[in-house]
Amino acid sequence: MSAPELRLRRQRPVRIAGASWLLRPRAAAVTLAGLAALLLLMGLNVRLGDIPLTLADVARTVLGGGDAGDRLVVMELRLPRALTGALVGAALAISGAVTQAIARNPLAGPDILGVTSGASVAVVALTVLTGTAHGGAGGTLAAIGIPLAAVAGGLAGAALVYGLAWRKGMDGYRLILVGVGVVAVFTNVKYWLLTAGDVNDAARAMVWISGSLNGRGFEHVVPVAAALAVLVPATLLGSRTLGALRLGDDTARGLGVRIDRGRGALLLAAVLLASVATAAAGPITFVALASPQIALRLAGVAQPPVVVSAVTGAVLVAAADLAARTLTPVELPVGIVTAVLGAPYLVFLLIRTRRVKGGT
């Protein structure tokens, strides 16, 4: 029996409400190992702080034990930060997996679609225009305004990129080229706003656009969890369309897939996930780019798997947050750690893509 036949025999079909997937043992094992690593990293993150705890203290408190002090520290102050990081990582990774599958390009992601840069411009504009020089906005308005601005900016940025890239259909490479140009414009607008605004407002905006999990509470956990609860099943239901798009538009049409409608719906889900995640923690770069490619290699499949990518993204953000809190004397925003680690990976990806295209 050949190797492909043997791999096919090891896969088991799973059918739910008319939809079906192949259960791959290797992908399932990677998912379980990733979840175990995620729980360990979250436990290590929760135990860190001015009042140090052991992993046993953290586990006992999460399971309902511990004294009042431990419950306050764990459940109110530290667990929301760890949960926000894990959920944001999962949302960004799924967004990246869908975008890369649609564009058929490992360099694609919500960053290229203009989501994070659009959100950054919107938040910086809101911070500067309602800041110290204009009377200031605080309290509930400031708390609600920034997440709403981030979501609106992300959606507007993605709509602009998609609209400019549309030419009686969507081409993956044209989408990326247009995205790179729009992101460059957004980046310059963002820095112009920072230089034109009050220095205190610019400092506050810089903290947000660095991508930070500091001070995150359950008000940040709930929106990301709700978005994942709605959009992950929708994305899994669209996995047949993703698989067909990998074969090319003509082949997908031949298989009976309505590619424009399916691609638009999947891209909308990816944009919404990235927008909500960015609103919760700021732009955490490279997670959406790297997680699907890491998951693809770990699972040994042909295109980024949604569930394994989500677990990989959650692990990456949890690990980056732990590194940001322990590797330097001063705690860093988690977005800086992912940017430092992601830049060499992006260079590697560019070189590898060029070699593949050159056939070397």
mmCIF file of N, CA, C and O in Angstrom, residues 62-112:
data_model
loop_
_atom_site.group_PDB
_atom_site.id
_atom_site.type_symbol
_atom_site.label_atom_id
_atom_site.label_comp_id
_atom_site.label_asym_id
_atom_site.label_seq_id
_atom_site.Cartn_x
_atom_site.Cartn_y
_atom_site.Cartn_z
ATOM 1 N N VAL A 62 -8.423 28.416 40.332
ATOM 2 C CA VAL A 62 -9.262 28.355 39.125
ATOM 3 C C VAL A 62 -10.361 27.306 39.280
ATOM 4 O O VAL A 62 -11.487 27.485 38.778
ATOM 5 N N LEU A 63 -10.060 26.220 40.007
ATOM 6 C CA LEU A 63 -11.041 25.149 40.201
ATOM 7 C C LEU A 63 -12.012 25.429 41.347
ATOM 8 O O LEU A 63 -12.813 24.552 41.714
ATOM 9 N N GLY A 64 -11.928 26.651 41.923
ATOM 10 C CA GLY A 64 -12.902 27.034 42.950
ATOM 11 C C GLY A 64 -12.358 27.064 44.357
ATOM 12 O O GLY A 64 -13.101 27.404 45.287
ATOM 13 N N GLY A 65 -11.103 26.708 44.561
ATOM 14 C CA GLY A 65 -10.521 26.721 45.895
ATOM 15 C C GLY A 65 -9.821 28.042 46.183
ATOM 16 O O GLY A 65 -10.085 29.068 45.567
ATOM 17 N N GLY A 66 -8.843 27.996 47.121
ATOM 18 C CA GLY A 66 -8.075 29.182 47.460
ATOM 19 C C GLY A 66 -8.842 30.128 48.365
ATOM 20 O O GLY A 66 -10.055 30.051 48.512
ATOM 21 N N ASP A 67 -8.089 31.075 49.001
ATOM 22 C CA ASP A 67 -8.750 32.049 49.872
ATOM 23 C C ASP A 67 -9.212 33.248 49.051
ATOM 24 O O ASP A 67 -9.030 33.311 47.834
ATOM 25 N N ALA A 68 -9.801 34.216 49.742
ATOM 26 C CA ALA A 68 -10.363 35.386 49.037
ATOM 27 C C ALA A 68 -9.280 36.179 48.315
ATOM 28 O O ALA A 68 -9.508 36.693 47.215
ATOM 29 N N GLY A 69 -8.099 36.269 48.953
ATOM 30 C CA GLY A 69 -7.017 37.010 48.319
ATOM 31 C C GLY A 69 -6.552 36.361 47.025
ATOM 32 O O GLY A 69 -6.353 37.037 46.007
ATOM 33 N N ASP A 70 -6.392 35.047 47.056
ATOM 34 C CA ASP A 70 -5.973 34.329 45.848
ATOM 35 C C ASP A 70 -7.020 34.462 44.741
ATOM 36 O O ASP A 70 -6.687 34.634 43.564
ATOM 37 N N ARG A 71 -8.293 34.372 45.118
ATOM 38 C CA ARG A 71 -9.349 34.480 44.103
ATOM 39 C C ARG A 71 -9.358 35.868 43.471
ATOM 40 O O ARG A 71 -9.570 36.001 42.258
ATOM 41 N N LEU A 72 -9.120 36.898 44.287
ATOM 42 C CA LEU A 72 -9.075 38.258 43.726
ATOM 43 C C LEU A 72 -7.912 38.398 42.751
ATOM 44 O O LEU A 72 -8.085 38.916 41.637
ATOM 45 N N VAL A 73 -6.738 37.912 43.174
ATOM 46 C CA VAL A 73 -5.545 38.061 42.329
ATOM 47 C C VAL A 73 -5.685 37.253 41.046
ATOM 48 O O VAL A 73 -5.406 37.748 39.944
ATOM 49 N N VAL A 74 -6.122 36.004 41.177
ATOM 50 C CA VAL A 74 -6.153 35.111 40.010
ATOM 51 C C VAL A 74 -7.345 35.427 39.106
ATOM 52 O O VAL A 74 -7.183 35.667 37.896
ATOM 53 N N MET A 75 -8.548 35.417 39.696
ATOM 54 C CA MET A 75 -9.748 35.491 38.867
ATOM 55 C C MET A 75 -10.046 36.896 38.358
ATOM 56 O O MET A 75 -10.619 37.064 37.283
ATOM 57 N N GLU A 76 -9.680 37.916 39.125
ATOM 58 C CA GLU A 76 -10.029 39.282 38.726
ATOM 59 C C GLU A 76 -8.884 40.012 38.036
ATOM 60 O O GLU A 76 -9.125 40.861 37.181
ATOM 61 N N LEU A 77 -7.640 39.720 38.442
ATOM 62 C CA LEU A 77 -6.532 40.536 37.948
ATOM 63 C C LEU A 77 -5.697 39.848 36.874
ATOM 64 O O LEU A 77 -5.281 40.499 35.917
ATOM 65 N N ARG A 78 -5.423 38.562 37.027
ATOM 66 C CA ARG A 78 -4.441 37.927 36.132
ATOM 67 C C ARG A 78 -5.051 36.997 35.087
ATOM 68 O O ARG A 78 -4.566 36.949 33.960
ATOM 69 N N LEU A 79 -6.080 36.245 35.450
ATOM 70 C CA LEU A 79 -6.654 35.307 34.484
ATOM 71 C C LEU A 79 -7.229 36.005 33.247
ATOM 72 O O LEU A 79 -7.057 35.514 32.126
ATOM 73 N N PRO A 80 -7.906 37.175 33.407
ATOM 74 C CA PRO A 80 -8.414 37.845 32.196
ATOM 75 C C PRO A 80 -7.321 38.199 31.206
ATOM 76 O O PRO A 80 -7.534 38.105 29.987
ATOM 77 N N ARG A 81 -6.153 38.591 31.701
ATOM 78 C CA ARG A 81 -5.047 38.909 30.793
ATOM 79 C C ARG A 81 -4.627 37.657 30.012
ATOM 80 O O ARG A 81 -4.430 37.708 28.788
ATOM 81 N N ALA A 82 -4.471 36.535 30.726
ATOM 82 C CA ALA A 82 -4.050 35.302 30.056
ATOM 83 C C ALA A 82 -5.097 34.833 29.044
ATOM 84 O O ALA A 82 -4.767 34.391 27.934
ATOM 85 N N LEU A 83 -6.379 34.942 29.424
ATOM 86 C CA LEU A 83 -7.442 34.533 28.498
ATOM 87 C C LEU A 83 -7.491 35.443 27.275
ATOM 88 O O LEU A 83 -7.676 34.971 26.146
ATOM 89 N N THR A 84 -7.323 36.745 27.494
ATOM 90 C CA THR A 84 -7.332 37.680 26.357
ATOM 91 C C THR A 84 -6.218 37.330 25.379
ATOM 92 O O THR A 84 -6.425 37.295 24.160
ATOM 93 N N GLY A 85 -5.030 37.056 25.908
ATOM 94 C CA GLY A 85 -3.906 36.717 25.040
ATOM 95 C C GLY A 85 -4.175 35.462 24.218
ATOM 96 O O GLY A 85 -3.923 35.422 23.006
ATOM 97 N N ALA A 86 -4.704 34.425 24.881
ATOM 98 C CA ALA A 86 -4.966 33.162 24.172
ATOM 99 C C ALA A 86 -6.038 33.347 23.092
ATOM 100 O O ALA A 86 -5.889 32.865 21.958
ATOM 101 N N LEU A 87 -7.116 34.047 23.443
ATOM 102 C CA LEU A 87 -8.207 34.226 22.475
ATOM 103 C C LEU A 87 -7.787 35.120 21.320
ATOM 104 O O LEU A 87 -8.140 34.865 20.158
ATOM 105 N N VAL A 88 -7.041 36.178 21.624
ATOM 106 C CA VAL A 88 -6.554 37.066 20.559
ATOM 107 C C VAL A 88 -5.623 36.304 19.612
ATOM 108 O O VAL A 88 -5.713 36.433 18.383
ATOM 109 N N GLY A 89 -4.742 35.479 20.176
ATOM 110 C CA GLY A 89 -3.846 34.678 19.339
ATOM 111 C C GLY A 89 -4.615 33.725 18.447
ATOM 112 O O GLY A 89 -4.299 33.566 17.255
ATOM 113 N N ALA A 90 -5.644 33.085 19.004
ATOM 114 C CA ALA A 90 -6.455 32.157 18.203
ATOM 115 C C ALA A 90 -7.186 32.892 17.083
ATOM 116 O O ALA A 90 -7.221 32.423 15.933
ATOM 117 N N ALA A 91 -7.766 34.042 17.401
ATOM 118 C CA ALA A 91 -8.516 34.796 16.389
ATOM 119 C C ALA A 91 -7.594 35.272 15.261
ATOM 120 O O ALA A 91 -7.944 35.170 14.077
ATOM 121 N N LEU A 92 -6.438 35.794 15.621
ATOM 122 C CA LEU A 92 -5.501 36.261 14.589
ATOM 123 C C LEU A 92 -5.023 35.094 13.718
ATOM 124 O O LEU A 92 -4.886 35.230 12.490
ATOM 125 N N ALA A 93 -4.769 33.952 14.343
ATOM 126 C CA ALA A 93 -4.272 32.800 13.588
ATOM 127 C C ALA A 93 -5.319 32.279 12.606
ATOM 128 O O ALA A 93 -4.995 31.937 11.466
ATOM 129 N N ILE A 94 -6.575 32.212 13.046
ATOM 130 C CA ILE A 94 -7.636 31.760 12.129
ATOM 131 C C ILE A 94 -7.777 32.742 10.974
ATOM 132 O O ILE A 94 -7.923 32.352 9.806
ATOM 133 N N SER A 95 -7.730 34.032 11.302
ATOM 134 C CA SER A 95 -7.807 35.044 10.249
ATOM 135 C C SER A 95 -6.673 34.869 9.234
ATOM 136 O O SER A 95 -6.892 34.930 8.016
ATOM 137 N N GLY A 96 -5.465 34.615 9.740
ATOM 138 C CA GLY A 96 -4.334 34.398 8.842
ATOM 139 C C GLY A 96 -4.484 33.132 8.019
ATOM 140 O O GLY A 96 -4.161 33.111 6.820
ATOM 141 N N ALA A 97 -4.991 32.057 8.636
ATOM 142 C CA ALA A 97 -5.156 30.793 7.910
ATOM 143 C C ALA A 97 -6.144 30.945 6.757
ATOM 144 O O ALA A 97 -5.902 30.460 5.639
ATOM 145 N N VAL A 98 -7.255 31.620 7.026
ATOM 146 C CA VAL A 98 -8.264 31.808 5.972
ATOM 147 C C VAL A 98 -7.702 32.692 4.856
ATOM 148 O O VAL A 98 -7.861 32.384 3.661
ATOM 149 N N THR A 99 -7.041 33.777 5.234
ATOM 150 C CA THR A 99 -6.505 34.698 4.223
ATOM 151 C C THR A 99 -5.451 34.023 3.361
ATOM 152 O O THR A 99 -5.423 34.181 2.135
ATOM 153 N N GLN A 100 -4.564 33.251 3.979
ATOM 154 C CA GLN A 100 -3.517 32.570 3.213
ATOM 155 C C GLN A 100 -4.102 31.504 2.288
ATOM 156 O O GLN A 100 -3.614 31.293 1.170
ATOM 157 N N ALA A 101 -5.138 30.813 2.765
ATOM 158 C CA ALA A 101 -5.765 29.795 1.923
ATOM 159 C C ALA A 101 -6.448 30.436 0.712
ATOM 160 O O ALA A 101 -6.381 29.908 -0.400
ATOM 161 N N ILE A 102 -7.109 31.568 0.931
ATOM 162 C CA ILE A 102 -7.803 32.236 -0.169
ATOM 163 C C ILE A 102 -6.805 32.827 -1.165
ATOM 164 O O ILE A 102 -6.965 32.703 -2.384
ATOM 165 N N ALA A 103 -5.762 33.496 -0.645
ATOM 166 C CA ALA A 103 -4.776 34.128 -1.531
ATOM 167 C C ALA A 103 -3.788 33.119 -2.109
ATOM 168 O O ALA A 103 -3.043 33.457 -3.027
ATOM 169 N N ARG A 104 -3.770 31.906 -1.544
ATOM 170 C CA ARG A 104 -2.808 30.868 -1.941
ATOM 171 C C ARG A 104 -1.392 31.413 -1.845
ATOM 172 O O ARG A 104 -0.559 31.207 -2.736
ATOM 173 N N ASN A 105 -1.132 32.141 -0.746
ATOM 174 C CA ASN A 105 0.167 32.773 -0.567
ATOM 175 C C ASN A 105 0.488 32.836 0.927
ATOM 176 O O ASN A 105 -0.323 33.361 1.708
ATOM 177 N N PRO A 106 1.655 32.301 1.352
ATOM 178 C CA PRO A 106 1.983 32.324 2.788
ATOM 179 C C PRO A 106 2.276 33.704 3.332
ATOM 180 O O PRO A 106 2.403 33.868 4.553
ATOM 181 N N LEU A 107 2.416 34.713 2.454
ATOM 182 C CA LEU A 107 2.683 36.077 2.922
ATOM 183 C C LEU A 107 1.397 36.844 3.203
ATOM 184 O O LEU A 107 1.448 37.981 3.672
ATOM 185 N N ALA A 108 0.250 36.264 2.895
ATOM 186 C CA ALA A 108 -1.019 36.968 3.105
ATOM 187 C C ALA A 108 -1.413 36.900 4.576
ATOM 188 O O ALA A 108 -0.994 36.031 5.316
ATOM 189 N N GLY A 109 -2.250 37.868 4.976
ATOM 190 C CA GLY A 109 -2.719 37.908 6.357
ATOM 191 C C GLY A 109 -3.518 39.173 6.579
ATOM 192 O O GLY A 109 -3.587 40.047 5.706
ATOM 193 N N PRO A 110 -4.136 39.298 7.750
ATOM 194 C CA PRO A 110 -4.926 40.507 8.016
ATOM 195 C C PRO A 110 -4.093 41.781 8.008
ATOM 196 O O PRO A 110 -4.632 42.857 7.753
ATOM 197 N N ASP A 111 -2.799 41.652 8.281
ATOM 198 C CA ASP A 111 -1.944 42.839 8.186
ATOM 199 C C ASP A 111 -1.918 43.350 6.752
ATOM 200 O O ASP A 111 -1.989 44.562 6.497
ATOM 201 N N ILE A 112 -1.819 42.426 5.781
ATOM 202 C CA ILE A 112 -1.786 42.816 4.371
ATOM 203 C C ILE A 112 -3.148 43.313 3.913
ATOM 204 O O ILE A 112 -3.251 44.178 3.030
#
